[in-house]
PDB file of C-alpha atoms and ligand atoms in Angstrom:
ATOM      1  CA  MET A 172       4.635   0.906 -10.198  1.00 94.00           C
ATOM      2  CA  ILE A 173       2.092  -1.679 -11.354  1.00 98.00           C
ATOM      3  CA  THR A 174      -1.464  -1.092 -10.106  1.00 98.00           C
ATOM      4  CA  LEU A 175      -4.125  -3.741 -10.715  1.00 98.00           C
ATOM      5  CA  TYR A 176      -7.781  -2.813 -10.304  1.00 98.00           C
ATOM      6  CA  GLY A 177     -10.391  -5.498  -9.683  1.00 98.00           C
ATOM      7  CA  VAL A 178     -11.542  -7.900  -6.992  1.00 98.00           C
ATOM      8  CA  ALA A 179     -10.293 -11.470  -7.234  1.00 98.00           C
ATOM      9  CA  ARG A 180     -13.871 -12.692  -7.883  1.00 98.00           C
ATOM     10  CA  SER A 181     -13.592 -11.455 -11.441  1.00 98.00           C
ATOM     11  CA  ARG A 182     -11.373 -11.828 -14.477  1.00 98.00           C
ATOM     12  CA  ALA A 183      -8.749 -10.015 -12.363  1.00 98.00           C
ATOM     13  CA  SER A 184      -7.983 -13.568 -11.136  1.00 98.00           C
ATOM     14  CA  ARG A 185      -5.905 -13.976 -14.312  1.00 98.00           C
ATOM     15  CA  PRO A 186      -3.398 -11.146 -13.687  1.00 98.00           C
ATOM     16  CA  LEU A 187      -3.477 -11.850  -9.935  1.00 98.00           C
ATOM     17  CA  TRP A 188      -2.350 -15.441 -10.543  1.00 98.00           C
ATOM     18  CA  LEU A 189       0.329 -14.283 -12.985  1.00 98.00           C
ATOM     19  CA  LEU A 190       1.612 -11.555 -10.654  1.00 98.00           C
ATOM     20  CA  GLY A 191       1.954 -14.224  -7.962  1.00 98.00           C
ATOM     21  CA  GLU A 192       3.981 -16.399 -10.338  1.00 98.00           C
ATOM     22  CA  ILE A 193       6.236 -13.459 -11.234  1.00 98.00           C
ATOM     23  CA  GLY A 194       6.631 -12.340  -7.633  1.00 98.00           C
ATOM     24  CA  ALA A 195       6.265  -8.726  -8.763  1.00 93.00           C
ATOM     25  CA  ASP A 196       5.564  -5.797  -6.453  1.00 97.00           C
ATOM     26  CA  TYR A 197       2.211  -4.223  -7.242  1.00 98.00           C
ATOM     27  CA  VAL A 198      -0.647  -2.302  -5.715  1.00 98.00           C
ATOM     28  CA  HIS A 199      -3.991  -4.093  -5.713  1.00 98.00           C
ATOM     29  CA  VAL A 200      -7.128  -1.937  -5.707  1.00 98.00           C
ATOM     30  CA  PRO A 201     -10.099  -4.291  -5.188  1.00 97.00           C
ATOM     31  CA  VAL A 202     -12.662  -2.490  -7.354  1.00 98.00           C
ATOM     32  CA  ILE A 203     -15.928  -4.458  -7.178  1.00 97.00           C
ATOM     33  CA  GLN A 204     -18.603  -4.969  -9.856  1.00 98.00           C
ATOM     34  CA  ALA A 205     -21.343  -2.345  -9.307  1.00 97.00           C
ATOM     35  CA  TYR A 206     -24.062  -4.961  -9.886  1.00 96.00           C
ATOM     36  CA  ARG A 207     -22.874  -6.835  -6.801  1.00 95.00           C
ATOM     37  CA  LEU A 208     -23.616  -3.863  -4.532  1.00 96.00           C
ATOM     38  CA  ALA A 209     -27.086  -3.335  -3.070  1.00 94.00           C
ATOM     39  CA  ASP A 210     -26.841   0.437  -3.506  1.00 94.00           C
ATOM     40  CA  PRO A 211     -23.843   1.460  -5.645  1.00 94.00           C
ATOM     41  CA  ASP A 212     -24.677   5.169  -5.286  1.00 92.00           C
ATOM     42  CA  ALA A 213     -24.315   4.920  -1.517  1.00 93.00           C
ATOM     43  CA  ALA A 214     -21.187   2.752  -1.576  1.00 92.00           C
ATOM     44  CA  ALA A 215     -18.023   4.206  -0.078  1.00 88.00           C
ATOM     45  CA  GLU A 216     -15.789   1.755  -1.963  1.00 90.00           C
ATOM     46  CA  MET A 217     -14.646   2.182  -5.566  1.00 94.00           C
ATOM     47  CA  HIS A 218     -16.813   0.130  -7.953  1.00 97.00           C
ATOM     48  CA  THR A 219     -17.102  -0.323 -11.697  1.00 98.00           C
ATOM     49  CA  ALA A 220     -19.727   2.432 -12.063  1.00 97.00           C
ATOM     50  CA  SER A 221     -18.152   4.979  -9.732  1.00 96.00           C
ATOM     51  CA  GLN A 222     -16.842   8.192 -11.274  1.00 96.00           C
ATOM     52  CA  ALA A 223     -13.412   7.634  -9.742  1.00 96.00           C
ATOM     53  CA  TYR A 224     -13.100   4.287 -11.519  1.00 98.00           C
ATOM     54  CA  LEU A 225     -14.634   5.451 -14.807  1.00 98.00           C
ATOM     55  CA  ALA A 226     -11.874   8.069 -14.921  1.00 97.00           C
ATOM     56  CA  ILE A 227      -9.392   5.166 -14.979  1.00 98.00           C
ATOM     57  CA  ASN A 228     -11.335   2.745 -17.202  1.00 98.00           C
ATOM     58  CA  PRO A 229     -14.178   4.449 -19.093  1.00 97.00           C
ATOM     59  CA  GLN A 230     -15.548   0.995 -20.010  1.00 97.00           C
ATOM     60  CA  GLY A 231     -16.375   0.490 -16.334  1.00 98.00           C
ATOM     61  CA  GLN A 232     -15.144  -3.097 -16.169  1.00 98.00           C
ATOM     62  CA  ILE A 233     -12.463  -4.966 -14.280  1.00 98.00           C
ATOM     63  CA  PRO A 234      -9.626  -5.790 -14.498  1.00 98.00           C
ATOM     64  CA  CYS A 235      -7.656  -2.720 -15.455  1.00 98.00           C
ATOM     65  CA  LEU A 236      -3.920  -2.243 -15.082  1.00 98.00           C
ATOM     66  CA  THR A 237      -1.776   0.854 -14.969  1.00 98.00           C
ATOM     67  CA  ASP A 238       2.010   0.783 -15.228  1.00 98.00           C
ATOM     68  CA  GLY A 239       3.600   4.196 -15.584  1.00 98.00           C
ATOM     69  CA  ASP A 240       1.926   5.924 -18.520  1.00 97.00           C
ATOM     70  CA  LEU A 241       0.291   2.707 -19.731  1.00 98.00           C
ATOM     71  CA  THR A 242      -3.352   1.931 -18.960  1.00 98.00           C
ATOM     72  CA  LEU A 243      -4.554  -1.493 -20.113  1.00 98.00           C
ATOM     73  CA  THR A 244      -7.978  -3.053 -20.050  1.00 98.00           C
ATOM     74  CA  GLU A 245      -8.887  -6.592 -21.187  1.00 98.00           C
ATOM     75  CA  SER A 246      -7.579  -9.286 -18.876  1.00 98.00           C
ATOM     76  CA  MET A 247      -5.746 -11.199 -21.606  1.00 98.00           C
ATOM     77  CA  ALA A 248      -3.934  -8.084 -22.852  1.00 98.00           C
ATOM     78  CA  ILE A 249      -2.939  -7.403 -19.244  1.00 98.00           C
ATOM     79  CA  THR A 250      -1.527 -10.895 -18.661  1.00 99.00           C
ATOM     80  CA  LEU A 251       0.284 -10.950 -22.009  1.00 99.00           C
ATOM     81  CA  TYR A 252       1.847  -7.564 -21.238  1.00 98.00           C
ATOM     82  CA  LEU A 253       2.907  -8.545 -17.715  1.00 98.00           C
ATOM     83  CA  ALA A 254       4.403 -11.835 -18.899  1.00 98.00           C
ATOM     84  CA  THR A 255       6.297 -10.159 -21.742  1.00 98.00           C
ATOM     85  CA  GLU A 256       7.560  -7.229 -19.696  1.00 98.00           C
ATOM     86  CA  TYR A 257       8.231  -8.878 -16.319  1.00 98.00           C
ATOM     87  CA  GLY A 258       7.632 -12.622 -16.635  1.00 98.00           C
ATOM     88  CA  GLY A 259      10.893 -13.990 -18.076  1.00 98.00           C
ATOM     89  CA  ASP A 260      10.120 -17.497 -19.345  1.00 98.00           C
ATOM     90  CA  LEU A 261       6.422 -17.058 -18.481  1.00 98.00           C
ATOM     91  CA  GLY A 262       6.347 -14.826 -21.529  1.00 98.00           C
ATOM     92  CA  PRO A 263       7.447 -15.361 -25.115  1.00 98.00           C
ATOM     93  CA  ARG A 264      11.073 -16.064 -26.062  1.00 98.00           C
ATOM     94  CA  THR A 265      10.429 -15.479 -29.773  1.00 98.00           C
ATOM     95  CA  ALA A 266       7.918 -13.816 -32.080  1.00 98.00           C
ATOM     96  CA  ALA A 267       6.537 -17.276 -32.876  1.00 98.00           C
ATOM     97  CA  GLU A 268       5.896 -17.937 -29.177  1.00 98.00           C
ATOM     98  CA  ALA A 269       4.264 -14.503 -28.836  1.00 98.00           C
ATOM     99  CA  ALA A 270       1.922 -15.434 -31.689  1.00 98.00           C
ATOM    100  CA  LEU A 271       1.121 -18.808 -30.103  1.00 98.00           C
ATOM    101  CA  MET A 272       0.362 -17.102 -26.773  1.00 99.00           C
ATOM    102  CA  ALA A 273      -1.956 -14.681 -28.580  1.00 98.00           C
ATOM    103  CA  GLN A 274      -3.535 -17.624 -30.417  1.00 98.00           C
ATOM    104  CA  TRP A 275      -4.355 -19.467 -27.191  1.00 98.00           C
ATOM    105  CA  ALA A 276      -5.632 -16.297 -25.491  1.00 98.00           C
ATOM    106  CA  LEU A 277      -7.978 -15.636 -28.417  1.00 98.00           C
ATOM    107  CA  HIS A 278      -9.031 -19.284 -28.500  1.00 98.00           C
ATOM    108  CA  ALA A 279      -9.837 -19.100 -24.791  1.00 98.00           C
ATOM    109  CA  THR A 280     -11.896 -15.920 -25.033  1.00 98.00           C
ATOM    110  CA  SER A 281     -13.642 -16.698 -28.316  1.00 98.00           C
ATOM    111  CA  ALA A 282     -14.335 -20.431 -27.965  1.00 98.00           C
ATOM    112  CA  VAL A 283     -14.132 -21.364 -24.274  1.00 98.00           C
ATOM    113  CA  GLU A 284     -14.966 -18.445 -21.993  1.00 98.00           C
ATOM    114  CA  VAL A 285     -18.624 -17.760 -22.804  1.00 98.00           C
ATOM    115  CA  PRO A 286     -19.995 -21.336 -22.763  1.00 98.00           C
ATOM    116  CA  ALA A 287     -17.839 -22.174 -19.745  1.00 98.00           C
ATOM    117  CA  LEU A 288     -19.264 -19.154 -17.905  1.00 97.00           C
ATOM    118  CA  GLU A 289     -22.775 -20.215 -18.916  1.00 96.00           C
ATOM    119  CA  ILE A 290     -22.136 -23.556 -17.220  1.00 96.00           C
ATOM    120  CA  MET A 291     -20.808 -21.963 -14.037  1.00 95.00           C
ATOM    121  CA  LEU A 292     -23.640 -19.434 -13.776  1.00 95.00           C
ATOM    122  CA  ALA A 293     -26.369 -21.959 -14.593  1.00 93.00           C
ATOM    123  CA  GLN A 294     -25.002 -24.416 -12.037  1.00 90.00           C
ATOM    124  CA  ARG A 295     -24.841 -21.636  -9.446  1.00 88.00           C
ATOM    125  CA  ASP A 296     -28.120 -19.838 -10.143  1.00 86.00           C
ATOM    126  CA  ALA A 297     -30.460 -22.421 -11.659  1.00 73.00           C
ATOM    127  CA  GLY A 298     -29.164 -25.417  -9.723  1.00 69.00           C
ATOM    128  CA  SER A 299     -30.805 -28.611 -10.899  1.00 71.00           C
ATOM    129  CA  THR A 300     -33.898 -27.039 -12.495  1.00 80.00           C
ATOM    130  CA  SER A 301     -34.754 -28.229 -16.002  1.00 81.00           C
ATOM    131  CA  ALA A 302     -34.007 -24.737 -17.397  1.00 76.00           C
ATOM    132  CA  GLY A 303     -30.583 -24.866 -15.759  1.00 85.00           C
ATOM    133  CA  ALA A 304     -29.933 -28.382 -17.065  1.00 90.00           C
ATOM    134  CA  ALA A 305     -30.880 -27.336 -20.603  1.00 92.00           C
ATOM    135  CA  THR A 306     -28.542 -24.320 -20.497  1.00 92.00           C
ATOM    136  CA  VAL A 307     -25.709 -26.471 -19.204  1.00 94.00           C
ATOM    137  CA  ALA A 308     -26.276 -29.111 -21.903  1.00 95.00           C
ATOM    138  CA  VAL A 309     -26.182 -26.552 -24.730  1.00 96.00           C
ATOM    139  CA  ALA A 310     -23.093 -24.839 -23.311  1.00 97.00           C
ATOM    140  CA  ALA A 311     -21.300 -28.160 -22.807  1.00 97.00           C
ATOM    141  CA  GLU A 312     -21.928 -29.070 -26.432  1.00 98.00           C
ATOM    142  CA  LYS A 313     -20.337 -25.771 -27.512  1.00 98.00           C
ATOM    143  CA  LEU A 314     -17.226 -26.669 -25.517  1.00 98.00           C
ATOM    144  CA  VAL A 315     -16.645 -30.039 -27.144  1.00 98.00           C
ATOM    145  CA  ARG A 316     -14.738 -28.726 -30.154  1.00 98.00           C
ATOM    146  CA  PRO A 317     -12.396 -26.315 -28.285  1.00 98.00           C
ATOM    147  CA  PHE A 318     -11.850 -28.922 -25.556  1.00 98.00           C
ATOM    148  CA  GLN A 319     -11.012 -31.548 -28.206  1.00 98.00           C
ATOM    149  CA  ARG A 320      -8.430 -29.129 -29.585  1.00 98.00           C
ATOM    150  CA  LEU A 321      -6.895 -28.616 -26.132  1.00 98.00           C
ATOM    151  CA  GLU A 322      -7.051 -32.346 -25.385  1.00 98.00           C
ATOM    152  CA  GLY A 323      -5.197 -33.178 -28.598  1.00 98.00           C
ATOM    153  CA  HIS A 324      -2.438 -30.717 -27.757  1.00 98.00           C
ATOM    154  CA  LEU A 325      -2.148 -31.624 -24.074  1.00 98.00           C
ATOM    155  CA  ALA A 326      -2.043 -35.344 -24.800  1.00 98.00           C
ATOM    156  CA  GLN A 327       1.226 -34.618 -26.643  1.00 98.00           C
ATOM    157  CA  HIS A 328       2.676 -31.708 -24.632  1.00 98.00           C
ATOM    158  CA  PRO A 329       2.820 -30.850 -20.920  1.00 98.00           C
ATOM    159  CA  TYR A 330       1.917 -27.186 -21.519  1.00 98.00           C
ATOM    160  CA  LEU A 331       0.438 -25.056 -24.294  1.00 98.00           C
ATOM    161  CA  VAL A 332       3.556 -23.235 -25.537  1.00 98.00           C
ATOM    162  CA  GLY A 333       7.231 -24.189 -25.531  1.00 97.00           C
ATOM    163  CA  ASP A 334       6.752 -27.274 -23.341  1.00 95.00           C
ATOM    164  CA  ARG A 335       7.060 -25.035 -20.271  1.00 98.00           C
ATOM    165  CA  PHE A 336       4.517 -23.298 -18.014  1.00 98.00           C
ATOM    166  CA  THR A 337       3.658 -19.869 -19.465  1.00 99.00           C
ATOM    167  CA  VAL A 338       1.037 -17.155 -19.481  1.00 99.00           C
ATOM    168  CA  ALA A 339      -0.800 -19.169 -22.158  1.00 99.00           C
ATOM    169  CA  ASP A 340      -1.593 -21.846 -19.570  1.00 99.00           C
ATOM    170  CA  ILE A 341      -2.940 -19.268 -17.094  1.00 99.00           C
ATOM    171  CA  ASN A 342      -5.137 -17.574 -19.684  1.00 99.00           C
ATOM    172  CA  THR A 343      -6.678 -20.799 -20.942  1.00 99.00           C
ATOM    173  CA  ALA A 344      -6.976 -22.525 -17.556  1.00 99.00           C
ATOM    174  CA  GLU A 345      -8.794 -19.549 -16.077  1.00 99.00           C
ATOM    175  CA  CYS A 346     -11.460 -19.895 -18.791  1.00 98.00           C
ATOM    176  CA  VAL A 347     -11.674 -23.697 -18.540  1.00 98.00           C
ATOM    177  CA  ARG A 348     -12.098 -23.331 -14.746  1.00 98.00           C
ATOM    178  CA  TYR A 349     -15.619 -21.983 -15.201  1.00 98.00           C
ATOM    179  CA  ALA A 350     -16.675 -25.357 -16.671  1.00 98.00           C
ATOM    180  CA  GLN A 351     -14.846 -27.504 -14.144  1.00 98.00           C
ATOM    181  CA  GLY A 352     -18.022 -28.124 -12.148  1.00 96.00           C
ATOM    182  CA  HIS A 353     -19.330 -30.168 -15.086  1.00 97.00           C
ATOM    183  CA  ASP A 354     -17.850 -33.521 -14.070  1.00 97.00           C
ATOM    184  CA  ALA A 355     -19.200 -35.503 -17.023  1.00 97.00           C
ATOM    185  CA  LEU A 356     -17.824 -33.021 -19.538  1.00 98.00           C
ATOM    186  CA  MET A 357     -14.389 -32.862 -17.914  1.00 98.00           C
ATOM    187  CA  ALA A 358     -14.225 -36.656 -17.696  1.00 98.00           C
ATOM    188  CA  ARG A 359     -14.331 -36.809 -21.498  1.00 98.00           C
ATOM    189  CA  PHE A 360     -11.011 -34.897 -21.621  1.00 98.00           C
ATOM    190  CA  PRO A 361      -8.455 -36.644 -19.362  1.00 98.00           C
ATOM    191  CA  ALA A 362      -5.348 -34.795 -20.567  1.00 98.00           C
ATOM    192  CA  LEU A 363      -7.115 -31.434 -20.152  1.00 99.00           C
ATOM    193  CA  SER A 364      -8.308 -32.445 -16.670  1.00 98.00           C
ATOM    194  CA  ALA A 365      -4.836 -33.617 -15.614  1.00 98.00           C
ATOM    195  CA  TRP A 366      -3.293 -30.359 -16.900  1.00 98.00           C
ATOM    196  CA  MET A 367      -5.867 -28.335 -14.895  1.00 98.00           C
ATOM    197  CA  LYS A 368      -4.994 -30.324 -11.774  1.00 98.00           C
ATOM    198  CA  THR A 369      -1.268 -29.681 -12.264  1.00 98.00           C
ATOM    199  CA  LEU A 370      -1.801 -25.952 -12.814  1.00 98.00           C
ATOM    200  CA  GLN A 371      -4.160 -25.566  -9.873  1.00 98.00           C
ATOM    201  CA  ALA A 372      -1.599 -27.167  -7.542  1.00 98.00           C
ATOM    202  CA  ARG A 373       0.830 -24.331  -8.221  1.00 98.00           C
ATOM    203  CA  PRO A 374       1.359 -22.165  -5.099  1.00 98.00           C
ATOM    204  CA  ALA A 375       0.507 -18.938  -6.955  1.00 98.00           C
ATOM    205  CA  PHE A 376      -2.845 -20.366  -8.087  1.00 98.00           C
ATOM    206  CA  VAL A 377      -3.601 -21.694  -4.586  1.00 98.00           C
ATOM    207  CA  GLN A 378      -2.844 -18.263  -3.126  1.00 98.00           C
ATOM    208  CA  MET A 379      -4.946 -16.404  -5.713  1.00 98.00           C
ATOM    209  CA  PHE A 380      -7.866 -18.795  -5.247  1.00 98.00           C
ATOM    210  CA  ALA A 381      -7.723 -18.484  -1.447  1.00 98.00           C
ATOM    211  CA  GLN A 382      -7.794 -14.692  -1.855  1.00 98.00           C
ATOM    212  CA  ARG A 383     -10.783 -15.045  -4.198  1.00 98.00           C
ATOM    213  CA  ASN A 384     -12.628 -17.351  -1.814  1.00 97.00           C
ATOM    214  CA  ALA A 385     -11.983 -15.009   1.110  1.00 97.00           C
ATOM    215  CA  GLU A 386     -13.983 -12.313  -0.679  1.00 96.00           C
ATOM    216  CA  PRO A 387     -17.759 -12.245  -0.131  1.00 91.00           C
ATOM    217  CA  ALA A 388     -19.590 -14.277  -2.805  1.00 89.00           C
TER     218      ALA A 388
HETATM  219  N1  GSH B 461     -13.277  -8.975 -21.894  1.00 68.75           N
HETATM  220  C1  GSH B 461     -13.091  -8.318 -20.620  1.00 68.75           C
HETATM  221  C2  GSH B 461     -14.338  -8.564 -19.771  1.00 68.75           C
HETATM  222  C3  GSH B 461     -14.324  -7.755 -18.507  1.00 68.75           C
HETATM  223  C4  GSH B 461     -15.566  -8.026 -17.672  1.00 68.75           C
HETATM  224  O1  GSH B 461     -16.642  -8.411 -18.166  1.00 68.75           O
HETATM  225  N2  GSH B 461     -15.406  -7.825 -16.356  1.00 68.75           N
HETATM  226  C5  GSH B 461     -16.520  -8.026 -15.458  1.00 68.75           C
HETATM  227  C6  GSH B 461     -16.030  -8.744 -14.191  1.00 68.75           C
HETATM  228  S1  GSH B 461     -15.356 -10.336 -14.532  1.00 68.75           S
HETATM  229  C7  GSH B 461     -17.067  -6.676 -15.037  1.00 68.75           C
HETATM  230  O2  GSH B 461     -16.318  -5.735 -14.872  1.00 68.75           O
HETATM  231  N3  GSH B 461     -18.377  -6.583 -14.856  1.00 68.75           N
HETATM  232  C8  GSH B 461     -19.006  -5.380 -14.414  1.00 68.75           C
HETATM  233  C9  GSH B 461     -19.773  -4.721 -15.503  1.00 68.75           C
HETATM  234  O3  GSH B 461     -19.699  -5.158 -16.663  1.00 68.75           O
HETATM  235  O4  GSH B 461     -20.452  -3.771 -15.195  1.00 68.75           O
HETATM  236  C10 GSH B 461     -11.828  -8.836 -19.943  1.00 68.75           C
HETATM  237  O5  GSH B 461     -11.448 -10.003 -20.197  1.00 68.75           O
HETATM  238  O6  GSH B 461     -11.188  -8.102 -19.186  1.00 68.75           O
END
């Protein structure tokens, strides 16, 4: 049985979206980030710093997945595993496709995720202060090159790998999403923006995002 640990307001959104696409049976344990609790030591629920969770993932981060004897951390490893093992055409058909899916996952985490998160957090926490605006401007500049790469590909292809929707689209879109509040940046990349709109209209994304939004902020 597949068990996924991690609230939807976290990188667990990636495997949650994928599991919805697959239609797989799984147990969801909504482990919350300890820093989001007022008093983690007094919390009854499992959180990232609780002993019960550290016994499952000693790194104390979410998401984490168990499937039989396998325990996996790192959201992208989790989605790539689920797609390969259970996802049919959501996963790779060939070794070359597996390599391309790994390529896009690494591109997303190494080039997109951090600056995109900086934009989301600065927009949320610093609002329109000058410090917030400066952080957003620097982060947006860092995204230009990886977004140009995605734009070039998506102007020629409907999806990232194999001209069909796959785990590669989920992994990259979930990193790009953090920067989506930057309207001026997104407007510079029309093919990327149109691809995001198509992906986010998928029922499994809509369901995952509703679940995420139903959780306390
Ligand atoms: N590279 C990891 C990052 C995991 C991560 O940073 N998770 C955050 C939630 S999105 C977390 O658990 N934060 C709590 C903490 O670090 O204490 C992945 O993609 O799974």
